[in-house]
XYZ file of C-alpha atoms in Angstrom:
638
model
C 5.273 20.092 -23.304
C 8.127 18.934 -25.571
C 10.077 16.322 -23.267
C 12.469 15.404 -25.750
C 13.221 19.218 -26.505
C 13.603 19.858 -23.096
C 15.646 16.787 -22.107
C 18.018 17.531 -25.001
C 18.620 21.380 -23.773
C 18.967 19.947 -20.440
C 21.752 17.633 -21.727
C 23.542 20.216 -23.405
C 24.161 21.942 -20.351
C 25.296 19.235 -18.141
C 28.434 18.640 -21.322
C 29.153 22.309 -21.051
C 29.803 22.188 -17.196
C 31.601 18.551 -16.948
C 34.855 20.089 -16.033
C 33.228 23.239 -13.663
C 32.443 20.924 -10.350
C 34.877 19.972 -7.507
C 32.374 19.187 -4.445
C 32.612 15.415 -4.193
C 29.092 13.443 -4.393
C 27.268 12.826 -0.803
C 24.569 10.654 0.639
C 21.392 11.073 2.202
C 20.021 7.849 3.416
C 16.246 8.050 5.308
C 15.207 5.857 7.664
C 12.094 4.653 6.191
C 11.237 6.632 2.510
C 14.386 7.486 0.420
C 15.835 8.847 -2.889
C 19.548 7.271 -2.557
C 22.070 8.878 -4.881
C 25.524 7.792 -3.665
C 29.081 6.534 -4.729
C 29.783 4.277 -7.457
C 29.188 1.420 -5.471
C 25.432 2.075 -4.076
C 24.510 5.203 -6.391
C 21.334 5.794 -7.926
C 22.348 5.545 -11.581
C 20.916 9.464 -12.584
C 17.417 7.939 -12.078
C 14.895 8.397 -9.435
C 15.029 5.604 -6.992
C 11.935 5.604 -4.465
C 12.624 3.289 -1.468
C 10.042 2.064 0.922
C 11.244 0.460 4.252
C 10.090 -2.361 6.075
C 9.894 -0.187 8.906
C 7.642 2.529 7.280
C 5.457 -0.783 5.771
C 5.234 -1.783 9.065
C 3.490 1.302 10.141
C 0.605 0.607 7.477
C -2.290 -1.821 6.730
C -0.435 -3.253 3.645
C -0.612 -7.059 4.089
C 1.108 -7.927 0.474
C 3.432 -6.163 -1.774
C 0.677 -5.624 -4.271
C -0.614 -2.809 -1.770
C 2.266 -1.557 -0.910
C 3.856 -0.836 -4.253
C 1.149 1.601 -4.906
C 2.939 4.240 -2.796
C 5.596 4.384 -4.884
C 5.562 7.306 -7.458
C 4.470 6.294 -11.116
C 3.458 3.008 -10.215
C -0.152 1.863 -11.650
C -1.561 -1.472 -10.024
C -4.149 -3.713 -11.597
C -5.628 -4.856 -8.665
C -8.739 -7.570 -9.594
C -10.328 -7.388 -5.795
C -9.951 -9.088 -2.663
C -7.033 -10.986 -0.619
C -6.253 -13.465 -3.106
C -7.204 -10.919 -6.465
C -4.141 -11.071 -9.165
C -2.114 -7.662 -8.481
C 0.150 -6.922 -11.241
C 2.125 -3.549 -12.098
C 2.830 -1.240 -14.848
C 4.899 1.809 -14.372
C 4.310 5.359 -16.325
C 1.922 4.232 -18.290
C 3.966 0.933 -19.783
C 2.855 -2.433 -20.048
C 3.527 -4.911 -16.677
C 5.753 -7.071 -18.932
C 8.179 -3.967 -18.960
C 8.672 -3.748 -15.293
C 11.369 -6.146 -13.923
C 10.515 -7.742 -10.748
C 13.747 -8.967 -8.456
C 13.662 -10.919 -5.115
C 17.201 -10.247 -3.526
C 18.507 -9.273 -6.437
C 17.342 -11.870 -9.043
C 14.657 -11.826 -11.143
C 10.850 -13.377 -10.227
C 10.450 -14.104 -13.993
C 7.244 -15.689 -16.075
C 7.843 -16.722 -19.378
C 4.337 -17.662 -20.313
C 2.603 -14.451 -19.728
C 5.592 -11.770 -18.322
C 3.661 -10.680 -15.643
C 4.495 -11.072 -11.571
C 1.795 -11.513 -9.029
C 2.587 -9.396 -6.354
C 0.105 -10.729 -4.137
C 1.983 -13.895 -3.578
C 4.585 -11.909 -1.279
C 3.715 -10.644 2.023
C 5.171 -7.940 3.598
C 5.911 -8.978 6.829
C 9.094 -10.752 5.530
C 9.981 -7.403 3.329
C 13.244 -5.227 4.655
C 12.723 -2.615 1.609
C 11.112 -2.230 -1.330
C 12.226 0.173 -4.274
C 11.254 1.471 -7.389
C 13.883 2.485 -10.302
C 13.436 3.979 -13.429
C 16.190 3.278 -15.949
C 18.735 1.341 -14.622
C 18.825 -0.289 -10.764
C 21.088 1.274 -8.089
C 23.562 -1.238 -7.783
C 26.815 -1.212 -9.758
C 27.278 -4.931 -9.412
C 23.985 -6.096 -11.205
C 22.371 -8.692 -13.789
C 22.280 -8.063 -17.302
C 18.572 -8.737 -17.387
C 18.023 -5.717 -14.637
C 19.163 -3.855 -17.325
C 16.982 -4.892 -20.142
C 13.739 -3.691 -18.737
C 12.147 0.001 -18.625
C 11.840 0.003 -14.521
C 12.952 -2.704 -11.785
C 10.834 -3.096 -8.679
C 13.066 -4.388 -6.208
C 12.518 -6.537 -2.755
C 14.847 -7.139 -0.310
C 13.876 -9.955 2.529
C 14.465 -9.262 6.272
C 17.694 -10.415 7.175
C 18.523 -11.798 10.614
C 19.609 -8.850 13.498
C 21.192 -9.945 16.749
C 22.165 -8.234 19.809
C 25.650 -8.652 21.134
C 24.290 -11.052 23.796
C 22.043 -13.436 21.617
C 21.929 -15.831 19.120
C 18.524 -16.513 18.489
C 15.436 -14.636 18.119
C 12.230 -14.122 16.099
C 8.444 -13.249 16.175
C 4.909 -14.685 15.731
C 2.238 -12.464 14.505
C -1.295 -13.092 13.935
C -3.677 -11.191 12.316
C -7.696 -11.212 12.128
C -10.003 -9.194 9.629
C -13.399 -8.206 8.388
C -14.469 -10.703 5.701
C -13.140 -14.303 7.114
C -9.369 -12.936 6.945
C -6.843 -14.857 9.247
C -3.026 -15.149 9.032
C -0.568 -16.620 10.885
C 2.943 -15.623 10.631
C 6.116 -16.825 12.133
C 10.237 -16.445 12.007
C 13.164 -17.621 13.294
C 16.663 -16.584 13.591
C 19.765 -18.112 14.673
C 23.205 -17.047 14.473
C 26.001 -20.245 14.565
C 28.870 -18.179 14.569
C 30.025 -14.446 13.408
C 30.142 -15.500 10.113
C 27.482 -17.778 9.692
C 23.649 -17.314 10.591
C 20.113 -18.599 8.892
C 16.737 -16.994 8.802
C 13.624 -18.916 8.648
C 9.796 -17.309 7.368
C 6.625 -18.896 7.146
C 3.121 -17.784 6.307
C -0.209 -18.900 6.203
C -3.332 -16.877 4.942
C -6.801 -17.488 4.570
C -10.087 -15.557 3.675
C -13.417 -16.110 2.153
C -13.494 -12.850 0.778
C -17.180 -12.694 1.006
C -17.230 -8.708 0.931
C -20.576 -6.845 0.408
C -20.374 -4.501 -3.323
C -23.164 -2.536 -5.245
C -23.632 -3.845 -8.697
C -24.568 -1.597 -11.125
C -26.782 -2.226 -14.103
C -24.888 0.475 -16.495
C -22.584 2.767 -16.063
C -24.640 6.250 -16.179
C -25.846 7.763 -12.744
C -29.223 6.788 -13.361
C -28.765 3.200 -14.391
C -30.320 0.811 -11.875
C -28.075 -1.127 -8.980
C -28.458 -3.646 -6.250
C -26.518 -4.547 -3.274
C -24.577 -8.126 -3.442
C -22.340 -9.955 -1.741
C -19.189 -11.457 -3.603
C -19.309 -15.001 -4.041
C -16.392 -17.607 -4.861
C -13.438 -15.401 -3.537
C -12.267 -17.466 -1.363
C -8.567 -17.521 -1.445
C -5.797 -19.959 0.747
C -1.901 -19.504 0.885
C 1.068 -21.078 2.483
C 4.629 -19.652 2.004
C 7.874 -20.416 3.135
C 11.365 -19.068 2.923
C 14.842 -20.499 4.144
C 17.908 -18.082 4.281
C 21.568 -18.916 4.389
C 24.354 -16.466 5.423
C 27.897 -17.139 5.649
C 31.117 -14.783 5.372
C 34.556 -17.326 4.818
C 36.257 -13.813 5.956
C 36.335 -10.309 4.957
C 36.382 -9.836 1.676
C 33.694 -12.263 0.522
C 29.826 -13.296 1.137
C 27.317 -16.021 0.278
C 23.887 -15.808 0.605
C 21.403 -18.817 -0.100
C 17.456 -19.022 -0.172
C 15.102 -21.750 -0.379
C 11.695 -20.613 -1.377
C 8.018 -22.355 -1.411
C 4.723 -21.141 -2.488
C 1.322 -22.735 -2.791
C -2.307 -20.717 -3.582
C -5.533 -21.964 -4.112
C -8.065 -19.269 -4.701
C -11.629 -18.918 -6.091
C -11.995 -16.752 -9.260
C -14.977 -14.782 -9.108
C -15.068 -12.985 -12.387
C -16.476 -10.413 -13.518
C -19.870 -8.672 -12.040
C -21.286 -8.873 -15.560
C -25.665 -8.652 -15.809
C -27.017 -11.598 -14.222
C -23.934 -13.662 -13.657
C -22.214 -13.534 -10.242
C -22.260 -17.837 -10.249
C -18.480 -18.342 -10.960
C -16.998 -21.447 -10.177
C -13.376 -21.254 -11.596
C -10.314 -21.935 -9.988
C -6.977 -21.601 -9.571
C -4.177 -23.169 -7.987
C -0.579 -21.857 -7.900
C 2.854 -23.927 -7.068
C 5.942 -22.144 -7.154
C 9.451 -22.866 -5.542
C 12.972 -21.927 -6.697
C 16.312 -22.105 -4.777
C 19.063 -19.195 -5.923
C 22.326 -17.924 -4.141
C 24.662 -15.437 -4.397
C 28.374 -14.974 -3.956
C 30.452 -11.600 -4.309
C 34.415 -11.559 -3.446
C 36.119 -8.696 -3.421
C 39.777 -10.274 -5.498
C 41.457 -6.818 -4.472
C 40.980 -3.539 -3.784
C 39.944 -2.586 -7.822
C 38.348 -5.918 -8.865
C 35.308 -7.420 -7.416
C 33.161 -10.727 -9.115
C 29.975 -11.589 -7.869
C 27.767 -14.365 -9.641
C 24.341 -15.226 -9.143
C 22.483 -18.940 -9.532
C 18.739 -19.848 -9.506
C 16.732 -22.987 -10.250
C 12.833 -22.516 -10.299
C 9.682 -24.406 -10.749
C 5.973 -23.519 -11.254
C 2.935 -24.968 -12.007
C -0.198 -23.507 -12.739
C -3.458 -25.188 -12.731
C -7.229 -23.592 -14.115
C -10.124 -25.540 -13.806
C -13.474 -24.218 -14.965
C -16.377 -27.103 -14.455
C -18.840 -24.839 -16.527
C -16.518 -24.192 -19.925
C -18.666 -24.757 -22.928
C -17.051 -27.368 -24.765
C -17.224 -31.118 -25.737
C -15.450 -32.025 -22.478
C -18.298 -29.836 -20.406
C -15.127 -28.303 -18.503
C -11.545 -26.963 -18.940
C -8.961 -27.779 -16.927
C -5.742 -26.150 -18.025
C -2.100 -26.765 -16.661
C 0.978 -24.990 -17.018
C 4.487 -25.837 -15.846
C 7.745 -23.923 -16.186
C 11.058 -24.478 -15.569
C 14.226 -22.292 -15.522
C 17.850 -22.302 -14.927
C 19.727 -19.291 -14.475
C 23.549 -18.271 -14.531
C 24.801 -14.544 -13.827
C 28.266 -13.832 -13.742
C 29.946 -10.245 -13.090
C 33.320 -8.610 -13.298
C 33.916 -5.095 -12.205
C 36.645 -3.205 -12.001
C 36.910 -0.158 -10.019
C 39.011 2.896 -8.518
C 37.378 4.743 -5.323
C 34.342 6.302 -6.352
C 35.645 7.941 -9.553
C 35.043 5.112 -11.983
C 33.738 1.759 -12.684
C 34.065 -0.368 -15.658
C 31.685 -4.034 -15.299
C 30.996 -7.162 -17.626
C 27.712 -8.658 -16.596
C 26.226 -11.739 -18.471
C 23.195 -13.813 -17.929
C 22.632 -17.187 -19.140
C 19.007 -18.563 -18.976
C 16.817 -21.926 -20.210
C 13.751 -21.454 -19.793
C 10.986 -24.463 -20.683
C 6.931 -24.448 -20.763
C 4.857 -27.599 -20.997
C 1.008 -27.563 -21.264
C -1.261 -30.386 -20.293
C -4.577 -29.171 -22.330
C -6.454 -30.550 -25.416
C -3.678 -28.798 -27.015
C 0.314 -29.188 -26.673
C 2.941 -26.424 -26.078
C 6.403 -27.379 -25.289
C 8.668 -24.203 -26.125
C 12.108 -24.064 -24.897
C 13.988 -20.218 -24.767
C 17.301 -20.060 -24.564
C 18.953 -16.580 -24.027
C 22.289 -15.046 -23.302
C 22.365 -11.330 -22.078
C 25.710 -9.566 -21.928
C 26.127 -5.960 -20.569
C 29.308 -3.605 -20.420
C 28.673 -1.071 -18.125
C 30.565 1.990 -16.796
C 30.612 5.132 -15.138
C 32.270 7.932 -14.725
C 32.475 10.674 -11.761
C 34.316 14.193 -12.112
C 33.277 16.334 -9.050
C 29.881 16.922 -8.729
C 28.652 15.067 -12.133
C 28.910 11.513 -13.329
C 28.416 10.190 -16.733
C 26.924 6.358 -16.324
C 26.565 4.248 -19.751
C 25.660 0.528 -20.970
C 25.343 -1.446 -23.507
C 22.991 -4.497 -23.516
C 23.093 -7.080 -26.200
C 20.332 -9.837 -25.806
C 20.263 -13.286 -28.201
C 17.497 -15.609 -27.945
C 16.731 -18.615 -29.700
C 13.237 -20.779 -29.315
C 12.770 -24.427 -29.956
C 9.514 -26.799 -30.116
C 8.985 -30.322 -30.862
C 5.046 -30.322 -31.482
C 4.806 -26.446 -32.907
C 6.564 -23.921 -34.777
C 9.138 -22.061 -32.810
C 10.204 -18.339 -32.976
C 13.019 -17.293 -34.913
C 16.180 -16.588 -33.086
C 17.087 -12.595 -32.329
C 19.942 -10.127 -31.582
C 19.163 -6.644 -30.581
C 22.004 -4.344 -29.316
C 20.596 -2.269 -26.308
C 22.070 1.426 -25.116
C 21.512 3.204 -21.950
C 23.633 6.739 -21.369
C 22.460 9.166 -18.797
C 24.537 12.564 -16.955
C 23.606 13.590 -13.878
C 24.841 16.207 -11.158
C 24.529 16.527 -7.196
C 25.354 18.960 -4.736
C 25.138 19.201 -1.333
C 21.039 20.269 -1.605
C 20.491 19.840 -5.358
C 20.604 17.110 -8.118
C 19.805 16.942 -11.758
C 19.716 13.559 -14.016
C 18.812 13.049 -17.648
C 18.937 9.947 -19.225
C 17.967 8.215 -22.744
C 17.325 4.027 -22.785
C 16.724 1.982 -25.515
C 13.939 -1.157 -24.544
C 14.022 -4.333 -25.924
C 10.932 -6.754 -25.116
C 10.686 -10.390 -26.728
C 7.175 -11.914 -27.038
C 5.847 -14.064 -24.143
C 4.781 -18.066 -24.930
C 1.275 -16.687 -24.360
C 1.649 -14.068 -27.554
C 3.496 -16.462 -29.163
C 2.090 -19.938 -29.383
C -1.307 -20.097 -26.729
C -3.687 -22.448 -27.833
C -2.482 -22.747 -31.171
C -4.067 -19.177 -32.001
C -0.736 -17.472 -31.158
C 1.379 -15.789 -33.879
C 5.014 -16.812 -34.267
C 5.852 -14.155 -36.751
C 5.373 -11.078 -33.950
C 8.066 -8.118 -33.892
C 9.939 -7.815 -30.231
C 8.469 -4.755 -29.193
C 10.941 -1.274 -29.225
C 10.855 1.829 -27.168
C 12.791 4.507 -26.400
C 13.136 6.140 -22.973
C 14.023 9.386 -21.878
C 13.736 11.033 -18.740
C 14.966 14.426 -16.532
C 14.684 13.976 -12.607
C 15.462 16.963 -10.098
C 15.374 16.809 -6.255
C 16.125 19.549 -3.847
C 17.056 18.651 -0.382
C 17.282 20.158 2.985
C 18.066 18.350 5.816
C 19.333 19.121 9.679
C 21.174 16.296 11.917
C 21.198 17.558 15.003
C 18.712 16.314 18.380
C 15.741 17.529 16.757
C 16.345 15.820 12.764
C 14.666 17.464 10.022
C 14.737 17.065 6.557
C 12.964 17.865 3.426
C 12.969 16.513 -0.243
C 10.785 17.424 -3.236
C 11.804 16.280 -6.643
C 10.541 16.114 -10.000
C 10.448 14.025 -13.052
C 9.765 14.595 -16.739
C 9.415 11.331 -18.755
C 8.827 10.086 -22.521
C 8.257 7.007 -24.269
C 5.428 6.598 -26.537
C 3.840 8.324 -23.412
C 4.507 11.929 -21.800
C 4.132 12.345 -18.219
C 5.186 14.226 -15.220
C 5.844 12.925 -11.204
C 6.304 15.384 -8.099
C 7.040 13.617 -4.975
C 7.383 15.527 -1.430
C 8.885 13.782 1.388
C 9.212 15.610 5.344
C 10.494 14.182 7.791
C 10.564 16.039 11.682
C 11.890 14.100 14.980
C 11.813 16.062 18.501
C 12.426 15.313 22.123
C 9.844 16.737 23.802
C 10.312 16.413 28.135
C 12.195 12.934 27.131
C 9.639 11.764 24.837
C 10.197 11.060 21.453
C 8.111 12.936 18.928
C 8.125 11.993 15.252
C 6.239 12.959 12.311
C 6.616 12.282 8.452
C 4.988 12.915 5.375
C 5.751 11.601 1.932
C 3.143 13.058 -0.812
C 3.223 11.860 -4.628
C 1.377 12.936 -7.289
C 1.398 11.719 -11.386
C 0.672 12.813 -14.013
C 0.750 10.434 -17.124
C -0.535 11.483 -20.915
C -0.503 8.258 -21.777
C -2.414 8.014 -25.727
C -1.883 6.301 -28.670
C 0.989 7.752 -30.754
C -0.161 5.831 -33.932
C -1.776 8.552 -36.478
C -3.404 5.624 -38.318
C -5.090 4.330 -35.664
C -8.771 4.487 -35.146
C -8.213 5.582 -31.458
C -5.345 7.780 -32.178
C -4.166 10.702 -28.964
C -6.880 8.654 -27.007
C -5.707 7.447 -23.271
C -4.565 4.187 -23.202
C -7.214 1.807 -21.001
C -6.833 1.955 -17.324
C -4.128 4.600 -17.338
C -5.171 7.389 -15.336
C -4.098 11.127 -16.274
C -4.152 11.800 -13.083
C -3.386 10.267 -9.528
C -1.148 10.967 -6.401
C -1.415 9.143 -2.889
C -0.026 10.308 0.507
C 1.511 8.109 3.549
C 1.512 10.470 7.049
C 2.919 8.989 10.463
C 2.908 10.160 13.777
C 5.475 8.445 16.420
C 5.042 9.325 20.067
C 7.678 6.474 22.214
C 5.997 3.135 21.539
C 2.738 4.536 19.887
C 2.354 4.787 16.060
C -0.461 6.303 13.903
C -0.637 6.341 10.219
C -2.673 7.531 7.899
C -2.444 6.318 3.848
C -4.755 7.327 1.134
C -4.977 6.982 -2.699
C -6.447 9.033 -5.168
C -7.127 7.716 -8.804
C -8.787 9.902 -11.541
C -11.069 9.064 -14.241
C -10.148 5.997 -16.682
C -11.332 4.393 -19.608
C -12.012 0.861 -20.490
C -11.818 1.095 -24.103
C -9.397 2.643 -26.380
C -12.121 5.383 -27.900
C -13.099 6.804 -24.397
C -16.657 6.788 -24.359
C -18.214 7.675 -21.716
C -19.990 4.431 -21.015
C -16.628 3.337 -20.328
C -15.463 5.226 -17.787
C -14.205 4.193 -14.640
C -15.309 6.775 -12.051
C -12.350 8.701 -9.927
C -12.122 6.990 -6.495
C -10.226 8.116 -3.104
C -9.380 5.532 -0.337
C -8.297 6.399 3.316
C -6.734 4.119 5.788
C -5.928 4.487 9.374
C -3.426 1.687 11.696
C -2.956 2.729 15.325
C -0.577 0.407 17.093
C 1.114 0.526 20.761
C 3.909 -1.785 22.170
C 4.051 -3.314 25.348
C 7.460 -4.381 25.916
C 7.694 -7.507 23.399
C 4.380 -7.574 22.425
C 2.528 -4.917 19.458
C -0.977 -4.525 19.016
C -2.202 -3.051 15.935
C -5.947 -1.961 14.886
C -6.332 -1.056 11.138
C -9.237 0.107 9.260
C -9.089 -0.197 5.392
C -10.817 1.858 3.173
C -12.509 4.136 6.120
C -15.130 5.868 4.364
C -16.526 2.714 2.618
C -16.218 3.455 -1.006
C -17.247 1.237 -3.341
C -14.739 1.758 -6.526
C -13.433 -0.644 -9.232
C -9.933 -1.068 -10.552
C -10.878 -3.137 -12.910
C -13.976 -2.976 -14.756
C -17.124 -5.187 -13.374
C -14.526 -6.577 -11.015
C -15.440 -4.487 -7.470
C -13.197 -3.794 -4.665
C -13.751 -4.082 -0.680
C -15.371 -1.732 1.085
C -14.392 -0.862 4.783
C -12.229 -3.418 6.322
C -11.136 -3.902 9.886
C -8.019 -5.722 10.953
C -6.279 -6.438 14.128
C -2.896 -7.415 14.368
C -0.641 -9.400 17.192
C 2.990 -9.445 17.380
C 5.054 -11.231 19.544
C 9.056 -10.765 19.817
C 11.027 -13.408 21.224
């Protein structure tokens, strides 16, 4: 399949039809999992956007965002096993450094390695989780959100109050297999109609001592033994505080303070004759961020974001074979971030925005070598959108300028790059189609350039051209027996070819005063991720850890106050080296989980079983995943 040619044909078709459409754009908002495409204010930027709501996540057994994102189409999670195992993502075959992760609209950055560990974010405080391919969904977006191939957005829960209440909250306790325990608390208070605060905190602990099968080779005839995962304990404490203030009808201010601390043992790979790792990792993250939005008049909107962040990481290995007899590495990252957006818009017909990010990022390393790079960045974009009947044209031009400074080592030379994006889309009552092209520019991380004096400061930035074609059909009925059906298909190409098919179905019926609601969300991904360099020894070979076939399912049944939710994840064969040898293969697996919950007034009890069939599998070679795990939740709202 030549996806470039297919996209070019569809693009020509759009251009020929631009003057024909007259129907207005409409929006279908699903309560749980949704594909959003509406006005120029909140429209889907001509790319598929899948949203997983907090109410849908709450029905499942997911404990961290790293588990939930597996159910967003095209996402591949690298999971190192257990509650405290690192969880990073790649989307559509691209590396994790091509994925921008935002929390309440502001990017979470790691200049050291360019990856975000999603196991740090618990699902209890998530209102919705979305993936945008191409560009994010909002008109008032930061320049940094335009600089990546895709964006995973997390939105924290906002306080909601009944008419006659000013204070509410909840307490949630959790106990599970492998000595898993968690305590979560939330408290919201409304001082006035325009001012409210929300406080959230959680503590999580696990020994992670699950059984696993150790394979002494990759072939079925090779020997195995039953072992217990050692040095896999985990502890974390996390707290957030949010302030919401609306000075008047045309402005809004929000501020967040965030703190996270964790200590985890690193069990390491289960290589032959060695399961006695003593490595440990400490993380301490803190930031304060704010956003302010004001409607200057009916045509002009201003918004800004401000963030100050601090992150400290300590890695300790008491058995490291060096002169000291141990390794104790400590890294501290500090960042200051400022974004300003000015947008001109005319109803839902057109919008023109100017957005700029100024970023200063500093890394200090306290090791037997010295690292002290400082990166100053400016990202500026002009974003335009125009709607004509059922058609929408969307484009932006992003300029990136960076300069690195260092006192103790050679600094990376300054970089200057323009990245264009353009899309054309159409939408009717039941059908939508869109196409986009995006130029992607990624700078090397601090580890790439400076790590342990073996980095390469002459590395070139990574440049990728991204193409995508999106189609969707929907049918809905909004009466007492609500019905919704959506099927969407995406074709994409960068250095990788792939396809995604997503089916969503919801049905709600009233049966003798009982509300019966069913929903199903099915996803299939075909990702032909291979080495495109003819001179490479691995030319046309599948990229490591990228399955050709994968998919998932989420099915729920609600009857009044009782909910049953089933989830399944299926992943095909993967390879751990670029030669795709059979000895380097990881076998396909399927994981099935069930959750059953019931509410008694203000109290809800939920019983979950993860990995119902006790499947033994690995996402990363030599890092076994837990088998069957039982979890019980008890939640009380006040």
